[in-house]
């Protein structure tokens, strides 16, 4: 699936403190795939059903066409 090929995520768990961190990355080179990242995040969060949630979204790598390219 080409849409999934341009995204990945990592889940780290700390059972001793009932903690989980989730990182979701998507490639926005050919278009804005932020909605896909947000949907994947929501799906994983729904499966974990945390009692408390802290969320931080970081937009990275805004590519702009190079003139003359």
PDB file of N, CA and C in Angstrom:
ATOM      1  N   UNK A   1       0.859  -1.187   0.000  1.00  0.00           N
ATOM      2  CA  UNK A   1       0.000   0.000   0.000  1.00  0.00           C
ATOM      3  C   UNK A   1       0.894   1.234   0.000  1.00  0.00           C
ATOM      4  N   UNK A   2       0.929   2.027  -1.070  1.00  0.00           N
ATOM      5  CA  UNK A   2       1.814   3.190  -1.151  1.00  0.00           C
ATOM      6  C   UNK A   2       1.532   4.231  -0.070  1.00  0.00           C
ATOM      7  N   UNK A   3       0.278   4.329   0.372  1.00  0.00           N
ATOM      8  CA  UNK A   3      -0.039   5.314   1.412  1.00  0.00           C
ATOM      9  C   UNK A   3       0.625   4.929   2.728  1.00  0.00           C
ATOM     10  N   UNK A   4       0.651   3.663   3.042  1.00  0.00           N
ATOM     11  CA  UNK A   4       1.277   3.223   4.291  1.00  0.00           C
ATOM     12  C   UNK A   4       2.802   3.225   4.176  1.00  0.00           C
ATOM     13  N   UNK A   5       3.321   3.097   2.973  1.00  0.00           N
ATOM     14  CA  UNK A   5       4.768   3.069   2.786  1.00  0.00           C
ATOM     15  C   UNK A   5       5.408   4.390   3.188  1.00  0.00           C
ATOM     16  N   UNK A   6       4.649   5.463   3.114  1.00  0.00           N
ATOM     17  CA  UNK A   6       5.195   6.789   3.414  1.00  0.00           C
ATOM     18  C   UNK A   6       4.927   7.206   4.862  1.00  0.00           C
ATOM     19  N   UNK A   7       4.576   6.255   5.715  1.00  0.00           N
ATOM     20  CA  UNK A   7       4.346   6.587   7.114  1.00  0.00           C
ATOM     21  C   UNK A   7       4.904   5.478   8.001  1.00  0.00           C
ATOM     22  N   UNK A   8       5.237   5.838   9.196  1.00  0.00           N
ATOM     23  CA  UNK A   8       5.629   4.833  10.169  1.00  0.00           C
ATOM     24  C   UNK A   8       5.354   5.372  11.567  1.00  0.00           C
ATOM     25  N   UNK A   9       5.335   4.477  12.507  1.00  0.00           N
ATOM     26  CA  UNK A   9       5.108   4.891  13.881  1.00  0.00           C
ATOM     27  C   UNK A   9       5.898   3.992  14.811  1.00  0.00           C
ATOM     28  N   UNK A  10       6.140   4.483  15.988  1.00  0.00           N
ATOM     29  CA  UNK A  10       6.808   3.697  17.015  1.00  0.00           C
ATOM     30  C   UNK A  10       6.027   3.827  18.314  1.00  0.00           C
ATOM     31  N   UNK A  11       5.983   2.724  19.035  1.00  0.00           N
ATOM     32  CA  UNK A  11       5.309   2.685  20.328  1.00  0.00           C
ATOM     33  C   UNK A  11       6.321   2.177  21.346  1.00  0.00           C
ATOM     34  N   UNK A  12       6.484   2.925  22.411  1.00  0.00           N
ATOM     35  CA  UNK A  12       7.367   2.524  23.509  1.00  0.00           C
ATOM     36  C   UNK A  12       6.519   2.399  24.759  1.00  0.00           C
ATOM     37  N   UNK A  13       6.671   1.301  25.464  1.00  0.00           N
ATOM     38  CA  UNK A  13       5.859   1.079  26.660  1.00  0.00           C
ATOM     39  C   UNK A  13       6.728   0.952  27.897  1.00  0.00           C
ATOM     40  N   UNK A  14       6.196   1.424  28.994  1.00  0.00           N
ATOM     41  CA  UNK A  14       6.807   1.293  30.310  1.00  0.00           C
ATOM     42  C   UNK A  14       5.750   0.724  31.256  1.00  0.00           C
ATOM     43  N   UNK A  15       5.588  -0.605  31.280  1.00  0.00           N
ATOM     44  CA  UNK A  15       4.549  -1.223  32.105  1.00  0.00           C
ATOM     45  C   UNK A  15       4.687  -0.905  33.597  1.00  0.00           C
ATOM     46  N   UNK A  16       5.924  -0.738  34.050  1.00  0.00           N
ATOM     47  CA  UNK A  16       6.145  -0.484  35.481  1.00  0.00           C
ATOM     48  C   UNK A  16       5.549   0.843  35.949  1.00  0.00           C
ATOM     49  N   UNK A  17       5.310   1.769  35.006  1.00  0.00           N
ATOM     50  CA  UNK A  17       4.677   3.052  35.361  1.00  0.00           C
ATOM     51  C   UNK A  17       3.404   3.273  34.540  1.00  0.00           C
ATOM     52  N   UNK A  18       2.936   2.213  33.888  1.00  0.00           N
ATOM     53  CA  UNK A  18       1.733   2.274  33.048  1.00  0.00           C
ATOM     54  C   UNK A  18       1.839   3.401  32.016  1.00  0.00           C
ATOM     55  N   UNK A  19       3.019   3.508  31.370  1.00  0.00           N
ATOM     56  CA  UNK A  19       3.260   4.576  30.410  1.00  0.00           C
ATOM     57  C   UNK A  19       3.476   4.071  28.996  1.00  0.00           C
ATOM     58  N   UNK A  20       3.074   4.900  28.046  1.00  0.00           N
ATOM     59  CA  UNK A  20       3.242   4.609  26.624  1.00  0.00           C
ATOM     60  C   UNK A  20       3.583   5.914  25.913  1.00  0.00           C
ATOM     61  N   UNK A  21       4.545   5.857  24.998  1.00  0.00           N
ATOM     62  CA  UNK A  21       4.753   6.993  24.097  1.00  0.00           C
ATOM     63  C   UNK A  21       4.527   6.498  22.672  1.00  0.00           C
ATOM     64  N   UNK A  22       4.011   7.394  21.852  1.00  0.00           N
ATOM     65  CA  UNK A  22       3.699   7.071  20.465  1.00  0.00           C
ATOM     66  C   UNK A  22       4.244   8.172  19.580  1.00  0.00           C
ATOM     67  N   UNK A  23       5.012   7.776  18.569  1.00  0.00           N
ATOM     68  CA  UNK A  23       5.508   8.716  17.560  1.00  0.00           C
ATOM     69  C   UNK A  23       4.936   8.291  16.220  1.00  0.00           C
ATOM     70  N   UNK A  24       4.356   9.248  15.493  1.00  0.00           N
ATOM     71  CA  UNK A  24       3.790   8.973  14.170  1.00  0.00           C
ATOM     72  C   UNK A  24       4.468   9.902  13.172  1.00  0.00           C
ATOM     73  N   UNK A  25       4.954   9.345  12.082  1.00  0.00           N
ATOM     74  CA  UNK A  25       5.617  10.119  11.036  1.00  0.00           C
ATOM     75  C   UNK A  25       4.967   9.822   9.694  1.00  0.00           C
ATOM     76  N   UNK A  26       4.770  10.843   8.883  1.00  0.00           N
ATOM     77  CA  UNK A  26       4.302  10.652   7.509  1.00  0.00           C
ATOM     78  C   UNK A  26       5.144  11.518   6.585  1.00  0.00           C
ATOM     79  N   UNK A  27       5.218  11.092   5.344  1.00  0.00           N
ATOM     80  CA  UNK A  27       5.938  11.860   4.337  1.00  0.00           C
ATOM     81  C   UNK A  27       4.974  12.858   3.707  1.00  0.00           C
ATOM     82  N   UNK A  28       5.330  14.126   3.742  1.00  0.00           N
ATOM     83  CA  UNK A  28       4.511  15.164   3.113  1.00  0.00           C
ATOM     84  C   UNK A  28       5.165  15.697   1.840  1.00  0.00           C
ATOM     85  N   UNK A  29       6.064  14.917   1.261  1.00  0.00           N
ATOM     86  CA  UNK A  29       6.796  15.385   0.089  1.00  0.00           C
ATOM     87  C   UNK A  29       5.878  15.639  -1.103  1.00  0.00           C
ATOM     88  N   UNK A  30       4.974  14.695  -1.380  1.00  0.00           N
ATOM     89  CA  UNK A  30       4.111  14.838  -2.559  1.00  0.00           C
ATOM     90  C   UNK A  30       2.731  15.400  -2.221  1.00  0.00           C
ATOM     91  N   UNK A  31       2.459  15.670  -0.960  1.00  0.00           N
ATOM     92  CA  UNK A  31       1.167  16.209  -0.546  1.00  0.00           C
ATOM     93  C   UNK A  31       1.068  16.205   0.961  1.00  0.00           C
ATOM     94  N   UNK A  32       0.086  16.898   1.477  1.00  0.00           N
ATOM     95  CA  UNK A  32      -0.093  16.994   2.927  1.00  0.00           C
ATOM     96  C   UNK A  32      -0.796  15.745   3.440  1.00  0.00           C
ATOM     97  N   UNK A  33      -0.063  14.924   4.165  1.00  0.00           N
ATOM     98  CA  UNK A  33      -0.591  13.686   4.725  1.00  0.00           C
ATOM     99  C   UNK A  33      -0.844  13.798   6.225  1.00  0.00           C
ATOM    100  N   UNK A  34      -0.947  15.018   6.721  1.00  0.00           N
ATOM    101  CA  UNK A  34      -1.153  15.233   8.152  1.00  0.00           C
ATOM    102  C   UNK A  34      -2.417  14.545   8.652  1.00  0.00           C
ATOM    103  N   UNK A  35      -3.470  14.550   7.859  1.00  0.00           N
ATOM    104  CA  UNK A  35      -4.717  13.906   8.271  1.00  0.00           C
ATOM    105  C   UNK A  35      -4.517  12.411   8.486  1.00  0.00           C
ATOM    106  N   UNK A  36      -3.674  11.793   7.669  1.00  0.00           N
ATOM    107  CA  UNK A  36      -3.371  10.365   7.840  1.00  0.00           C
ATOM    108  C   UNK A  36      -2.657  10.123   9.164  1.00  0.00           C
ATOM    109  N   UNK A  37      -1.708  10.995   9.478  1.00  0.00           N
ATOM    110  CA  UNK A  37      -0.984  10.853  10.744  1.00  0.00           C
ATOM    111  C   UNK A  37      -1.940  11.010  11.912  1.00  0.00           C
ATOM    112  N   UNK A  38      -2.813  11.980  11.843  1.00  0.00           N
ATOM    113  CA  UNK A  38      -3.767  12.218  12.924  1.00  0.00           C
ATOM    114  C   UNK A  38      -4.738  11.049  13.067  1.00  0.00           C
ATOM    115  N   UNK A  39      -5.166  10.457  11.956  1.00  0.00           N
ATOM    116  CA  UNK A  39      -6.074   9.308  12.001  1.00  0.00           C
ATOM    117  C   UNK A  39      -5.383   8.088  12.614  1.00  0.00           C
ATOM    118  N   UNK A  40      -4.134   7.864  12.230  1.00  0.00           N
ATOM    119  CA  UNK A  40      -3.374   6.749  12.791  1.00  0.00           C
ATOM    120  C   UNK A  40      -3.185   6.949  14.291  1.00  0.00           C
ATOM    121  N   UNK A  41      -2.845   8.159  14.701  1.00  0.00           N
ATOM    122  CA  UNK A  41      -2.683   8.483  16.114  1.00  0.00           C
ATOM    123  C   UNK A  41      -3.986   8.190  16.873  1.00  0.00           C
ATOM    124  N   UNK A  42      -5.097   8.667  16.344  1.00  0.00           N
ATOM    125  CA  UNK A  42      -6.397   8.469  16.996  1.00  0.00           C
ATOM    126  C   UNK A  42      -6.738   6.986  17.117  1.00  0.00           C
ATOM    127  N   UNK A  43      -6.426   6.215  16.084  1.00  0.00           N
ATOM    128  CA  UNK A  43      -6.709   4.777  16.114  1.00  0.00           C
ATOM    129  C   UNK A  43      -5.898   4.071  17.198  1.00  0.00           C
ATOM    130  N   UNK A  44      -4.618   4.386  17.274  1.00  0.00           N
ATOM    131  CA  UNK A  44      -3.774   3.743  18.291  1.00  0.00           C
ATOM    132  C   UNK A  44      -4.194   4.176  19.685  1.00  0.00           C
ATOM    133  N   UNK A  45      -4.484   5.453  19.878  1.00  0.00           N
ATOM    134  CA  UNK A  45      -4.925   5.949  21.185  1.00  0.00           C
ATOM    135  C   UNK A  45      -6.227   5.260  21.589  1.00  0.00           C
ATOM    136  N   UNK A  46      -7.145   5.087  20.652  1.00  0.00           N
ATOM    137  CA  UNK A  46      -8.415   4.419  20.958  1.00  0.00           C
ATOM    138  C   UNK A  46      -8.181   2.985  21.438  1.00  0.00           C
ATOM    139  N   UNK A  47      -7.185   2.322  20.865  1.00  0.00           N
ATOM    140  CA  UNK A  47      -6.887   0.951  21.271  1.00  0.00           C
ATOM    141  C   UNK A  47      -6.259   0.887  22.668  1.00  0.00           C
ATOM    142  N   UNK A  48      -5.431   1.856  23.012  1.00  0.00           N
ATOM    143  CA  UNK A  48      -4.826   1.884  24.344  1.00  0.00           C
ATOM    144  C   UNK A  48      -5.802   2.412  25.395  1.00  0.00           C
ATOM    145  N   UNK A  49      -6.727   3.275  25.000  1.00  0.00           N
ATOM    146  CA  UNK A  49      -7.735   3.864  25.903  1.00  0.00           C
ATOM    147  C   UNK A  49      -7.097   4.388  27.194  1.00  0.00           C
ATOM    148  N   UNK A  50      -6.181   5.345  27.076  1.00  0.00           N
ATOM    149  CA  UNK A  50      -5.492   5.834  28.273  1.00  0.00           C
ATOM    150  C   UNK A  50      -6.425   6.621  29.204  1.00  0.00           C
ATOM    151  N   UNK A  51      -6.108   6.567  30.492  1.00  0.00           N
ATOM    152  CA  UNK A  51      -6.854   7.359  31.468  1.00  0.00           C
ATOM    153  C   UNK A  51      -6.446   8.826  31.364  1.00  0.00           C
ATOM    154  N   UNK A  52      -5.215   9.062  30.939  1.00  0.00           N
ATOM    155  CA  UNK A  52      -4.693  10.425  30.796  1.00  0.00           C
ATOM    156  C   UNK A  52      -3.896  10.492  29.504  1.00  0.00           C
ATOM    157  N   UNK A  53      -3.998  11.618  28.805  1.00  0.00           N
ATOM    158  CA  UNK A  53      -3.321  11.774  27.522  1.00  0.00           C
ATOM    159  C   UNK A  53      -2.611  13.114  27.461  1.00  0.00           C
ATOM    160  N   UNK A  54      -1.349  13.080  27.088  1.00  0.00           N
ATOM    161  CA  UNK A  54      -0.594  14.294  26.770  1.00  0.00           C
ATOM    162  C   UNK A  54      -0.225  14.179  25.304  1.00  0.00           C
ATOM    163  N   UNK A  55      -0.481  15.235  24.540  1.00  0.00           N
ATOM    164  CA  UNK A  55      -0.228  15.193  23.102  1.00  0.00           C
ATOM    165  C   UNK A  55       0.607  16.399  22.698  1.00  0.00           C
ATOM    166  N   UNK A  56       1.620  16.131  21.883  1.00  0.00           N
ATOM    167  CA  UNK A  56       2.442  17.210  21.332  1.00  0.00           C
ATOM    168  C   UNK A  56       2.638  16.915  19.846  1.00  0.00           C
ATOM    169  N   UNK A  57       2.209  17.847  19.015  1.00  0.00           N
ATOM    170  CA  UNK A  57       2.339  17.680  17.568  1.00  0.00           C
ATOM    171  C   UNK A  57       3.461  18.575  17.070  1.00  0.00           C
ATOM    172  N   UNK A  58       4.366  17.996  16.299  1.00  0.00           N
ATOM    173  CA  UNK A  58       5.503  18.734  15.758  1.00  0.00           C
ATOM    174  C   UNK A  58       5.486  18.596  14.240  1.00  0.00           C
ATOM    175  N   UNK A  59       5.347  19.709  13.551  1.00  0.00           N
ATOM    176  CA  UNK A  59       5.415  19.705  12.082  1.00  0.00           C
ATOM    177  C   UNK A  59       6.873  19.913  11.691  1.00  0.00           C
ATOM    178  N   UNK A  60       7.376  19.022  10.876  1.00  0.00           N
ATOM    179  CA  UNK A  60       8.787  19.089  10.472  1.00  0.00           C
ATOM    180  C   UNK A  60       8.907  19.027   8.961  1.00  0.00           C
ATOM    181  N   UNK A  61      10.051  19.468   8.476  1.00  0.00           N
ATOM    182  CA  UNK A  61      10.422  19.259   7.088  1.00  0.00           C
ATOM    183  C   UNK A  61       9.510  19.868   6.054  1.00  0.00           C
ATOM    184  N   UNK A  62       9.135  21.096   6.237  1.00  0.00           N
ATOM    185  CA  UNK A  62       8.318  21.759   5.224  1.00  0.00           C
ATOM    186  C   UNK A  62       9.186  22.013   4.003  1.00  0.00           C
ATOM    187  N   UNK A  63       8.940  21.251   2.949  1.00  0.00           N
ATOM    188  CA  UNK A  63       9.743  21.372   1.738  1.00  0.00           C
ATOM    189  C   UNK A  63       9.102  22.352   0.777  1.00  0.00           C
ATOM    190  N   UNK A  64       9.924  23.155   0.174  1.00  0.00           N
ATOM    191  CA  UNK A  64       9.456  24.115  -0.813  1.00  0.00           C
ATOM    192  C   UNK A  64      10.212  23.872  -2.096  1.00  0.00           C
ATOM    193  N   UNK A  65       9.548  24.008  -3.234  1.00  0.00           N
ATOM    194  CA  UNK A  65      10.231  23.779  -4.515  1.00  0.00           C
ATOM    195  C   UNK A  65      11.446  24.691  -4.657  1.00  0.00           C
ATOM    196  N   UNK A  66      12.489  24.155  -5.227  1.00  0.00           N
ATOM    197  CA  UNK A  66      13.696  24.923  -5.486  1.00  0.00           C
ATOM    198  C   UNK A  66      13.545  25.567  -6.855  1.00  0.00           C
ATOM    199  N   UNK A  67      13.733  26.873  -6.940  1.00  0.00           N
ATOM    200  CA  UNK A  67      13.572  27.531  -8.235  1.00  0.00           C
ATOM    201  C   UNK A  67      14.641  27.068  -9.198  1.00  0.00           C
ATOM    202  N   UNK A  68      14.223  26.832 -10.424  1.00  0.00           N
ATOM    203  CA  UNK A  68      15.140  26.361 -11.452  1.00  0.00           C
ATOM    204  C   UNK A  68      15.305  24.859 -11.469  1.00  0.00           C
ATOM    205  N   UNK A  69      14.615  24.166 -10.571  1.00  0.00           N
ATOM    206  CA  UNK A  69      14.762  22.702 -10.516  1.00  0.00           C
ATOM    207  C   UNK A  69      13.819  22.021 -11.459  1.00  0.00           C
TER     208      UNK A  69
END
